[in-house]
mmCIF file of C-alpha atoms and ligand atoms in Angstrom:
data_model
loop_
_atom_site.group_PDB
_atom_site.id
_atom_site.type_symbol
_atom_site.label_atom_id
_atom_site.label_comp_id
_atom_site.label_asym_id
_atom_site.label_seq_id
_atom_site.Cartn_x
_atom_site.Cartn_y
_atom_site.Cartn_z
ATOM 1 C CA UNK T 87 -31.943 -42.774 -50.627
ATOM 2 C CA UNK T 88 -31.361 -41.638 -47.233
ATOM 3 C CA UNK T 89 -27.545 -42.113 -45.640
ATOM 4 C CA UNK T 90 -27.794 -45.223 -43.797
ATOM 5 C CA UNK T 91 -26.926 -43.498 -40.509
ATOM 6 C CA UNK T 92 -30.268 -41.534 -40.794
ATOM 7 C CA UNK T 93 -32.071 -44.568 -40.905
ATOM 8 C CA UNK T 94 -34.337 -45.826 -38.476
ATOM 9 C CA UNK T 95 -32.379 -48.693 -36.449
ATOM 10 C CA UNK T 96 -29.256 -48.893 -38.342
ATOM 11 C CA UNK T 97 -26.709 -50.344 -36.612
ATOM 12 C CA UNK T 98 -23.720 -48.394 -35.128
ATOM 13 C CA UNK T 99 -20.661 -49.291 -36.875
ATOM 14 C CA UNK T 100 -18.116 -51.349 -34.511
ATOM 15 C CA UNK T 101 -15.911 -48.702 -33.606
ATOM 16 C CA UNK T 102 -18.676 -46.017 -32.305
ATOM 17 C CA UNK T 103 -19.651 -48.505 -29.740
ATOM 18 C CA UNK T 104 -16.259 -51.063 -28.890
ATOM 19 C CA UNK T 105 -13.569 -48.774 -29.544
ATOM 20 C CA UNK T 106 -11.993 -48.424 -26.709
ATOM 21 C CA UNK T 107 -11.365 -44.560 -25.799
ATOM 22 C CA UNK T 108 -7.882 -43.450 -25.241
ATOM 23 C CA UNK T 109 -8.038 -42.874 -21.155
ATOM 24 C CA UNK T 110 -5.132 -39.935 -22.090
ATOM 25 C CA UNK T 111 -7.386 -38.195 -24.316
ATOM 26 C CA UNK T 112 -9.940 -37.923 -21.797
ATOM 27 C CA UNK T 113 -7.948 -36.652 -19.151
ATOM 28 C CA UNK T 114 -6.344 -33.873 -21.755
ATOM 29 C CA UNK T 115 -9.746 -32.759 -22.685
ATOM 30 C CA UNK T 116 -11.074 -32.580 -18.873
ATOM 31 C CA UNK T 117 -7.896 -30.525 -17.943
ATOM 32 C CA UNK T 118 -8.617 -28.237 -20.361
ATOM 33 C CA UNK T 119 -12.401 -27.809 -20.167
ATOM 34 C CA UNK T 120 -11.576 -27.350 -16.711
ATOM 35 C CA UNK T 121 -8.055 -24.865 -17.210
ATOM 36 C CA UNK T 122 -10.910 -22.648 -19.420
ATOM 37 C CA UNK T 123 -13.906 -22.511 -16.783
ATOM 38 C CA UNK T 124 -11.214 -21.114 -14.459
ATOM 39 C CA UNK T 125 -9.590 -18.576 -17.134
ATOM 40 C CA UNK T 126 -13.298 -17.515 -17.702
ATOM 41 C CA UNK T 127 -14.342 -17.340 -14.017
ATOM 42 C CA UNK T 128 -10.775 -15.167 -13.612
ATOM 43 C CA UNK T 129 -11.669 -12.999 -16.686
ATOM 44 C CA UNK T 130 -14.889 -11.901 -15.584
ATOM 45 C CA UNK T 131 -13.684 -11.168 -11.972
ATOM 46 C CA UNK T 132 -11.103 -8.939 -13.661
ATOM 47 C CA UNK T 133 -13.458 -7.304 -16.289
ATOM 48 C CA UNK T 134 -15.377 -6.193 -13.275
ATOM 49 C CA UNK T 135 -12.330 -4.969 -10.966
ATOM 50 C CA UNK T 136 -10.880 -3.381 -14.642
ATOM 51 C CA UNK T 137 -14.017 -1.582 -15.224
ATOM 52 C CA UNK T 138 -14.328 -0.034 -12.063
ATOM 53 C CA UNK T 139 -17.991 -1.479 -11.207
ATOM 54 C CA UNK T 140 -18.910 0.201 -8.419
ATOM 55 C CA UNK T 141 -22.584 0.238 -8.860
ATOM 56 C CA UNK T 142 -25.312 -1.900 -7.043
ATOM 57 C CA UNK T 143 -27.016 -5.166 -7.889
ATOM 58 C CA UNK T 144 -29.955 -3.649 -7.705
ATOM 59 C CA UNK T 145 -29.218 -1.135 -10.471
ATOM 60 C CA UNK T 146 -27.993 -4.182 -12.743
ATOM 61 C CA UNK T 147 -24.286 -2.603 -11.672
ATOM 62 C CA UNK T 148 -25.272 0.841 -13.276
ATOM 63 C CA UNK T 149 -24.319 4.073 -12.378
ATOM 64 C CA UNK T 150 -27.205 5.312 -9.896
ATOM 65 C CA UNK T 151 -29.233 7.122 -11.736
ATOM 66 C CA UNK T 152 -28.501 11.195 -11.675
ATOM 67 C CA UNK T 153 -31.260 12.215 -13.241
ATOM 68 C CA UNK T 154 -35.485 11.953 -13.237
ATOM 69 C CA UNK T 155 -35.468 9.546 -15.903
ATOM 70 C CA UNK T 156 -32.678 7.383 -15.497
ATOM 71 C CA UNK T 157 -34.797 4.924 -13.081
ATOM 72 C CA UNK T 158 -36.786 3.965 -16.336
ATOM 73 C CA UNK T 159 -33.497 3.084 -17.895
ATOM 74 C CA UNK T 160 -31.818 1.261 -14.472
ATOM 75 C CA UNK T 161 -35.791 -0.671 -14.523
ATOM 76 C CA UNK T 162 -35.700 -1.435 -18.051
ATOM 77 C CA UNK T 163 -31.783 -2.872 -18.274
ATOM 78 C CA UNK T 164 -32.765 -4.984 -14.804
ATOM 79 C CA UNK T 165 -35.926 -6.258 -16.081
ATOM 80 C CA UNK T 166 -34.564 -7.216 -19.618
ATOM 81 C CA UNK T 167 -31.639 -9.138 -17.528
ATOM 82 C CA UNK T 168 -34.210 -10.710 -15.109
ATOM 83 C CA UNK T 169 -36.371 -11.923 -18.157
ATOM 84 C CA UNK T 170 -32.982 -12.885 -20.048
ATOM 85 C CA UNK T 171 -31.945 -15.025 -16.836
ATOM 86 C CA UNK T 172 -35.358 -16.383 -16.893
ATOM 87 C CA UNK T 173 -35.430 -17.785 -19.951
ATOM 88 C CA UNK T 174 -31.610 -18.984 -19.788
ATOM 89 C CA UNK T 175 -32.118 -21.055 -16.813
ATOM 90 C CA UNK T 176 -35.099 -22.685 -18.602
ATOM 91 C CA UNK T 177 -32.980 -23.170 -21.606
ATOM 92 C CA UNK T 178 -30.262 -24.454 -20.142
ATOM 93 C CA UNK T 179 -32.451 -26.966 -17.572
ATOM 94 C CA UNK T 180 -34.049 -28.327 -20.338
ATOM 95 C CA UNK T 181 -30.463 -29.268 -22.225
ATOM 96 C CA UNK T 182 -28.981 -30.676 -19.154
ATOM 97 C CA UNK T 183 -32.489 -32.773 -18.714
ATOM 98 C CA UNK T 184 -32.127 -34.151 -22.510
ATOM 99 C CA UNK T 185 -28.423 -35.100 -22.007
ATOM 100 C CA UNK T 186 -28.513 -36.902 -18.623
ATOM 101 C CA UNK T 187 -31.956 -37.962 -19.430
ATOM 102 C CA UNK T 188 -31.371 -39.630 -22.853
ATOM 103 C CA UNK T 189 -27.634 -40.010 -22.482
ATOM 104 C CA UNK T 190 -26.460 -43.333 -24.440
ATOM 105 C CA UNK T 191 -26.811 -46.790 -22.155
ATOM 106 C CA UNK T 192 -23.894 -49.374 -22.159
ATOM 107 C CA UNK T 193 -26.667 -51.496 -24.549
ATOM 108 C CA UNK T 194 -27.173 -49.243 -26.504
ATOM 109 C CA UNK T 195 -26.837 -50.419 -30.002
ATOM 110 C CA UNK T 196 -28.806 -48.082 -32.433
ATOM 111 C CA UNK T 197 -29.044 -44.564 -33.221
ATOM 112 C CA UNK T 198 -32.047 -43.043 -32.245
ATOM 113 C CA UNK T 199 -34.236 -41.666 -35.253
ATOM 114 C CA UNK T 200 -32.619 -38.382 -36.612
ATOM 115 C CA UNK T 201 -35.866 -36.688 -38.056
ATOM 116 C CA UNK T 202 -38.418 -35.989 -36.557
ATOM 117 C CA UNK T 203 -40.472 -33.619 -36.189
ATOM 118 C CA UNK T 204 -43.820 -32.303 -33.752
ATOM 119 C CA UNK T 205 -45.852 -29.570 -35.030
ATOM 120 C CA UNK T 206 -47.596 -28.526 -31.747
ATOM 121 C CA UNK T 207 -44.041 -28.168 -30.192
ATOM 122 C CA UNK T 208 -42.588 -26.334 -33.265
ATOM 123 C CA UNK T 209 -45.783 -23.922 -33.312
ATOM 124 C CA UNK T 210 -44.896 -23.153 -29.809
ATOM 125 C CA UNK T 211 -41.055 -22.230 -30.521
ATOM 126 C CA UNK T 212 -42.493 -19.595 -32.765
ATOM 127 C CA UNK T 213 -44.974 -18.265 -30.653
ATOM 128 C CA UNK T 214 -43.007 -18.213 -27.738
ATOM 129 C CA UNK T 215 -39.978 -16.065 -28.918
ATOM 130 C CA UNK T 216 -42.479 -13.935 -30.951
ATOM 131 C CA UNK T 217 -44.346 -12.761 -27.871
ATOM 132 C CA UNK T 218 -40.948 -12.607 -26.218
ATOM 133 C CA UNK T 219 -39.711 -9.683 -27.991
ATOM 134 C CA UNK T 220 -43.059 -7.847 -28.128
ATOM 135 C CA UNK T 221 -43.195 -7.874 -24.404
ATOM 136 C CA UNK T 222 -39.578 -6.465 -24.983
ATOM 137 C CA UNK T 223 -40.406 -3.835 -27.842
ATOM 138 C CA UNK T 224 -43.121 -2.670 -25.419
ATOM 139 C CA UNK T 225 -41.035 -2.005 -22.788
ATOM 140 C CA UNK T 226 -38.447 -0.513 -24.827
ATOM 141 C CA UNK T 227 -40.604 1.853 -26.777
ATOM 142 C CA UNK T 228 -42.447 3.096 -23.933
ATOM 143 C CA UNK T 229 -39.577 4.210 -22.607
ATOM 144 C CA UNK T 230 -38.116 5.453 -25.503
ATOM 145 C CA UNK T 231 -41.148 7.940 -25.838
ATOM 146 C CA UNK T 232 -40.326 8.971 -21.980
ATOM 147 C CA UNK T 233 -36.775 9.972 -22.394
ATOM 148 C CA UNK T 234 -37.273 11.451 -25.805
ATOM 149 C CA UNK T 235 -40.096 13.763 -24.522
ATOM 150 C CA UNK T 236 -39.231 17.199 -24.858
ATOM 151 C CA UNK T 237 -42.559 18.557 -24.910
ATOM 152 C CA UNK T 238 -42.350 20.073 -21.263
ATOM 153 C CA UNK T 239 -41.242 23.619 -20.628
ATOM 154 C CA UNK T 240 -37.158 24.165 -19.885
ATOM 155 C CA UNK T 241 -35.695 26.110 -17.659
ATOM 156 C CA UNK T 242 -32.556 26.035 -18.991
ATOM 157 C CA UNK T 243 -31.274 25.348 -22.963
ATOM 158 C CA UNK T 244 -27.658 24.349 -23.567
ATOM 159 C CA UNK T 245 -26.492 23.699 -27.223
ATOM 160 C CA UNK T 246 -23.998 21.776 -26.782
ATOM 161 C CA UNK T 247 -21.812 21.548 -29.795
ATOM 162 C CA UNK T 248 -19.086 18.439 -30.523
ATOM 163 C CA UNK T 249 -15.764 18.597 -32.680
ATOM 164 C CA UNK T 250 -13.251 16.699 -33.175
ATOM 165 C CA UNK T 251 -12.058 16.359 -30.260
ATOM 166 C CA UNK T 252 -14.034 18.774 -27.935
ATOM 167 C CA UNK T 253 -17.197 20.399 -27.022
ATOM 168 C CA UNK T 254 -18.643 23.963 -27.208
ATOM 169 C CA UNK T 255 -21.100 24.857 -24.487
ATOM 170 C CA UNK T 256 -23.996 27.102 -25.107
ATOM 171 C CA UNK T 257 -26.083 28.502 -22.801
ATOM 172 C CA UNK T 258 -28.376 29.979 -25.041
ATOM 173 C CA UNK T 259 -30.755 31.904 -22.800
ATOM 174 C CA UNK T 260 -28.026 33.543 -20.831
ATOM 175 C CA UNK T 261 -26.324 34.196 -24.061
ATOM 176 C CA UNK T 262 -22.867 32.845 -22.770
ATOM 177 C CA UNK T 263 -20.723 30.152 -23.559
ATOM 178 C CA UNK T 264 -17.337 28.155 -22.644
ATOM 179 C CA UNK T 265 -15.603 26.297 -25.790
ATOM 180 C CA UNK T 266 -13.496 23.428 -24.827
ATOM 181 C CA UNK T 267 -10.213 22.358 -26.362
ATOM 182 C CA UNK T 268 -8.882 18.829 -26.238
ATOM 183 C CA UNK T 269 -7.605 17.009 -23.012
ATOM 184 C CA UNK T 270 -4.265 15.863 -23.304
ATOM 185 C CA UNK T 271 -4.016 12.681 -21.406
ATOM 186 C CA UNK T 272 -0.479 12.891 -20.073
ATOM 187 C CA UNK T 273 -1.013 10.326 -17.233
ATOM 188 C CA UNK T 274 0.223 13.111 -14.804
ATOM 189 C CA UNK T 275 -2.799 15.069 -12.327
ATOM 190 C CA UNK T 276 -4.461 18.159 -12.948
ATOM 191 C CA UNK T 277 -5.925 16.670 -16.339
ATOM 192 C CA UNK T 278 -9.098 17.058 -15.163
ATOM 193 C CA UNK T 279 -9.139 20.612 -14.481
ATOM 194 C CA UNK T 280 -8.664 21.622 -18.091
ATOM 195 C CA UNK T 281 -11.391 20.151 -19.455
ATOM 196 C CA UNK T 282 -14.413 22.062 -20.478
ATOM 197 C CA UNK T 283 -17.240 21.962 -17.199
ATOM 198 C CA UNK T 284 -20.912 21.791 -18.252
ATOM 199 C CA UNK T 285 -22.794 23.871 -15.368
ATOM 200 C CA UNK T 286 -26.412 22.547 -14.316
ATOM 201 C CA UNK T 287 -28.680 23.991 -11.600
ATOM 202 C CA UNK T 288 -30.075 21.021 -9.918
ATOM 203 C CA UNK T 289 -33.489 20.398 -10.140
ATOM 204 C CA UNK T 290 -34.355 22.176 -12.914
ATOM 205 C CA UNK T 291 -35.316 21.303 -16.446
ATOM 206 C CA UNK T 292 -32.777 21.549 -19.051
ATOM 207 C CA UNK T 293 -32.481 20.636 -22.631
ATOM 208 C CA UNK T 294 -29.820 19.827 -24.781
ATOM 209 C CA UNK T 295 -29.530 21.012 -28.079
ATOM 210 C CA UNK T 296 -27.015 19.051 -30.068
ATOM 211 C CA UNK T 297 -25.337 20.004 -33.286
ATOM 212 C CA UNK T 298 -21.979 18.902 -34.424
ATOM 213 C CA UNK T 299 -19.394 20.838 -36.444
ATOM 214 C CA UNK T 300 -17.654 18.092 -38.357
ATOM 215 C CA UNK T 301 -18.665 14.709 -37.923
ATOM 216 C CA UNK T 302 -20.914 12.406 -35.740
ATOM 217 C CA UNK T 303 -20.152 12.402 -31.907
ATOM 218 C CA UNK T 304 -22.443 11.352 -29.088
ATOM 219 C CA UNK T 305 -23.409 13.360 -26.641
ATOM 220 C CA UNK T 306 -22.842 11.207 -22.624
ATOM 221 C CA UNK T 307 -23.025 11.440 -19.062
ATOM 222 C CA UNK T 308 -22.936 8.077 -17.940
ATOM 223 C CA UNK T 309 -24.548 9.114 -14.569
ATOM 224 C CA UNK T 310 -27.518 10.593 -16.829
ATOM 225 C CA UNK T 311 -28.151 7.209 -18.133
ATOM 226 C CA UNK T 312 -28.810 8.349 -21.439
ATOM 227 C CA UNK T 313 -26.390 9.353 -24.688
ATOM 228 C CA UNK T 314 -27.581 11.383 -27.686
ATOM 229 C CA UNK T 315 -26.249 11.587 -31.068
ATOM 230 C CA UNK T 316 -24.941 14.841 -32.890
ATOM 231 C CA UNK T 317 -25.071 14.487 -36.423
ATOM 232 C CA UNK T 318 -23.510 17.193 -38.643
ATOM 233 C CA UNK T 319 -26.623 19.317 -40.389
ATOM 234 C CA UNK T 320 -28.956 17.923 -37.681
ATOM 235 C CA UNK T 321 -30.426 19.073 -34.726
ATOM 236 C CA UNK T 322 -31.294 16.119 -31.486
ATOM 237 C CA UNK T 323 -32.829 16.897 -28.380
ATOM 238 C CA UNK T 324 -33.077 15.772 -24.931
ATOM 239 C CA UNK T 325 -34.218 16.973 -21.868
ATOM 240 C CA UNK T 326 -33.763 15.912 -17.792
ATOM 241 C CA UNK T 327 -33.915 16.963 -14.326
ATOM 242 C CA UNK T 328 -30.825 16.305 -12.586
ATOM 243 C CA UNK T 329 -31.714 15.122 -9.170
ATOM 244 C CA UNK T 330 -28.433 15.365 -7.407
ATOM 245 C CA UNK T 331 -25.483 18.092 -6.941
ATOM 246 C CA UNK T 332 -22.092 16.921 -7.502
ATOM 247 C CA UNK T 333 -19.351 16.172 -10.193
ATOM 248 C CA UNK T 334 -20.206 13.894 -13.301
ATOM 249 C CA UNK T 335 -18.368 12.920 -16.357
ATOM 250 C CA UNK T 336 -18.980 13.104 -19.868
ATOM 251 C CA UNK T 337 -17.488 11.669 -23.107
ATOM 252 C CA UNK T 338 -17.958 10.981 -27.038
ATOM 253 C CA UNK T 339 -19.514 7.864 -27.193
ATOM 254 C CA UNK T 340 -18.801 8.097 -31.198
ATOM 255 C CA UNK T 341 -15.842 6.855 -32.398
ATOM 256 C CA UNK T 342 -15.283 10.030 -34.014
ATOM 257 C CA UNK T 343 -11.459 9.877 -35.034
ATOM 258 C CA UNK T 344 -7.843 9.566 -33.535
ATOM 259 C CA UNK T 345 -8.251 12.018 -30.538
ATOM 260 C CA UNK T 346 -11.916 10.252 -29.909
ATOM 261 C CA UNK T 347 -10.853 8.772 -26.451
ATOM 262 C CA UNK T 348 -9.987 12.788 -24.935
ATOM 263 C CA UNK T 349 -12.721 13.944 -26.133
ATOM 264 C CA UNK T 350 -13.586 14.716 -22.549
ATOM 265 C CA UNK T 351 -15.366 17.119 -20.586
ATOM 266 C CA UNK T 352 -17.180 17.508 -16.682
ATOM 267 C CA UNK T 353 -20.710 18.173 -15.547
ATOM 268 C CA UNK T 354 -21.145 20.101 -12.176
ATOM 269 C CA UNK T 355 -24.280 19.645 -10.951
ATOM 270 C CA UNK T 356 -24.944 23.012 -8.679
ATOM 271 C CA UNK T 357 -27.506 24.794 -6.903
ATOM 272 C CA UNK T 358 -28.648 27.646 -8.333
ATOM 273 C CA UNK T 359 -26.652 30.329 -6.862
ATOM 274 C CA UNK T 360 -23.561 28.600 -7.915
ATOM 275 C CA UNK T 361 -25.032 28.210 -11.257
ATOM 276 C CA UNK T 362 -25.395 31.971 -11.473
ATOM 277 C CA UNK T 363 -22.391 32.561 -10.635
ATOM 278 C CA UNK T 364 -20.655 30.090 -13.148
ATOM 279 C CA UNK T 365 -22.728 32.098 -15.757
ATOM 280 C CA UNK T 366 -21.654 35.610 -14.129
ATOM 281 C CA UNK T 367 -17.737 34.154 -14.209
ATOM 282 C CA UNK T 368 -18.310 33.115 -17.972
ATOM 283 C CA UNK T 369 -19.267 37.010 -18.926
ATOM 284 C CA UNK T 370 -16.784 38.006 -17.166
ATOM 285 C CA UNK T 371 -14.415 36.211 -18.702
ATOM 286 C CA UNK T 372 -15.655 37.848 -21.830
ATOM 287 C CA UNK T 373 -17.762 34.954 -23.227
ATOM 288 C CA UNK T 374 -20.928 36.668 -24.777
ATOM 289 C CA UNK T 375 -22.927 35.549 -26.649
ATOM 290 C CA UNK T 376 -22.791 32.085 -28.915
ATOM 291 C CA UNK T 377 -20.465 29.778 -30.641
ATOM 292 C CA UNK T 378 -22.993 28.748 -32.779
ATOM 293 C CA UNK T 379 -23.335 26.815 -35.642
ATOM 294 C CA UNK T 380 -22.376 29.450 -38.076
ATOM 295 C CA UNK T 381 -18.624 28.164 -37.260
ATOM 296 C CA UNK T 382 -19.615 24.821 -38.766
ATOM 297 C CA UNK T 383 -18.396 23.587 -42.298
ATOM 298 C CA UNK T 384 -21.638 22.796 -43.560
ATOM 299 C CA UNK T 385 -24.771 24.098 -42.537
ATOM 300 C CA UNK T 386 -27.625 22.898 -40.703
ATOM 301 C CA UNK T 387 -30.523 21.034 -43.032
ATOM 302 C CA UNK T 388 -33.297 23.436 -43.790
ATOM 303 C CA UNK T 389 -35.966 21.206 -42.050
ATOM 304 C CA UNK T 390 -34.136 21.745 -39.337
ATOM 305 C CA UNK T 391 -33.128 25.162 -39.166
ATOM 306 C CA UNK T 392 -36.540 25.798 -36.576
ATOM 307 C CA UNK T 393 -35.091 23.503 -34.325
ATOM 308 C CA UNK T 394 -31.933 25.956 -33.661
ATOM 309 C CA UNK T 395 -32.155 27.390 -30.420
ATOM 310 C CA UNK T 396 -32.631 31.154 -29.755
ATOM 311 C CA UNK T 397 -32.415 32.646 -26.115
ATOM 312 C CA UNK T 398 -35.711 33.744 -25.001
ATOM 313 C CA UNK T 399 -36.808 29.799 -26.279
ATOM 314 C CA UNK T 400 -37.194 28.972 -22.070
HETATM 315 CU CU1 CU M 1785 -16.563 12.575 -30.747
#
């Protein structure tokens, strides 16, 4: 037998409908609903001073994209949040229609029926959220297979190699290299300058080559709009075109153990005769050849051993 408050017309008991409410209860919970809205409001100015926003609406806040491929990312984030919005707004239209809409009346005296149900309208919260994410998996897999590519021609290859808690630089063609050592984060200036500098001609294809020597990091430029994995015994690749000249950072975006956070390094975007020169500098400074993956602990996975770059692979 069904509770008798599911059942059709049953009556409210007394003290649903006559008991009076406590006017000081009320008042408590308004102050606070309304103390929270305002801590809320405050925290999300602050996470977006704190994190040091400075992109456009436009790019969905974003870094502007660096690179020839980031616009498909900056497109795909805005779009997702324009259909999200979308669909939020609907959502939260159609609550705010049921409650004032069908809000209890001073006469009312029964619940309404609890279940119910309407196949049509049930079919159609299926099929809606279904074709939802396709529309979503489409957009995300088609760019997927864009920024994955790496069947085009490079002019440049850089292995780039993490550890804990730094990065190796390869520049396999030109058969140099700069290796990295941790940043120490004192808090004081000048930081900066001793962390390892990734050189890139602007304009010109490069791919990445990522290995790792210990254990997972992630290869990111924020700018470049894209991060990469490095798994030990694995090889990942990614290429881009860096559209613009100037200074970019780059992280770990693994949490790859207690030094994680300085695992730190900078990207110069150049023109080519600087990016010459860089390389010129590097043999100078006695850096020829590779720090390859013969340093590592364990070694790459046969299947893929082919994947190792070898200069003359441009
Ligand atoms: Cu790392």
């Amino acid at each position: 037998m069904a509770h008798p408050c599911l059942e059709e017309g049953a009556p409210l008991r007394p003290h649903d409908v006559s008991a009076p409410r406590p006017h000081r209860r009320r008042t408590l919970v308004s102050s606070s609903t309304s103390r929270t809205a305002t801590t809320a409001t405050l925290a999300a100015f602050a996470l977006l001073a704190l994190s040091g926003c400075a992109g456009r609406v436009q790019d969905g806040f974003l870094p502007r994209a660096a690179t020839d491929k980031a616009q498909h990312v900056t497109n795909l984030w805005v779009g997702s949040w324009i259909a999200a919005l979308g669909v939020g707004v609907l959502v939260w239209g159609l609550i705010i229609w049921c409650v004032v809409v069908y809000r209890r009346r001073k006469d009312d005296t029964a619940l309404p029926v609890q279940l119910r149900y309407n196949v049509p309208l049930e079919i159609l919260y299926t099929v809606v959220p279904v074709f939802m994410i396709a529309v979503l998996f489409y957009y995300t897999s088609r760019d997927d297979t864009t920024l994955m590519d790496t069947s085009k021609h490079p002019d440049i290859v850089v292995n780039v190699v993490g550890k804990k808690w730094s990065w190796d630089f390869n520049y396999v063609n030109e058969q140099t290299y700069e290796t990295g050592t941790q940043a120490e984060l004192t808090g004081d200036p000048g930081v900066e300058q001793t962390l390892p500098t990734l050189y890139l001609p602007v304009g010109k294809r490069v791919e990445f080559v990522l290995t790792a020597r210990d254990v997972i990091h992630s290869f990111w430029v924020p700018a470049f709009l894209q991060k990469l994995d490095m798994i030990p015994g694995r090889v990942n690749k990614f290429q881009v075109v860096p559209t613009e000249t100037g200074d970019f950072k780059g992280k770990c975006a693994e949490l790859c153990g207690a030094y994680h956070s300085q695992m730190l390094f900078n990207v110069k975007v150049v023109d080519q005769a600087a990016y010459d020169q860089h390389i010129s500098d590097l043999k100078a400074r006695g850096n020829a050849g590779q720090l390859d993956n013969s340093l590592n602990p364990e070694k790459v996975m046969n299947e893929d051993q082919d994947l190792i770059p070898s200069a003359g692979s441009k």
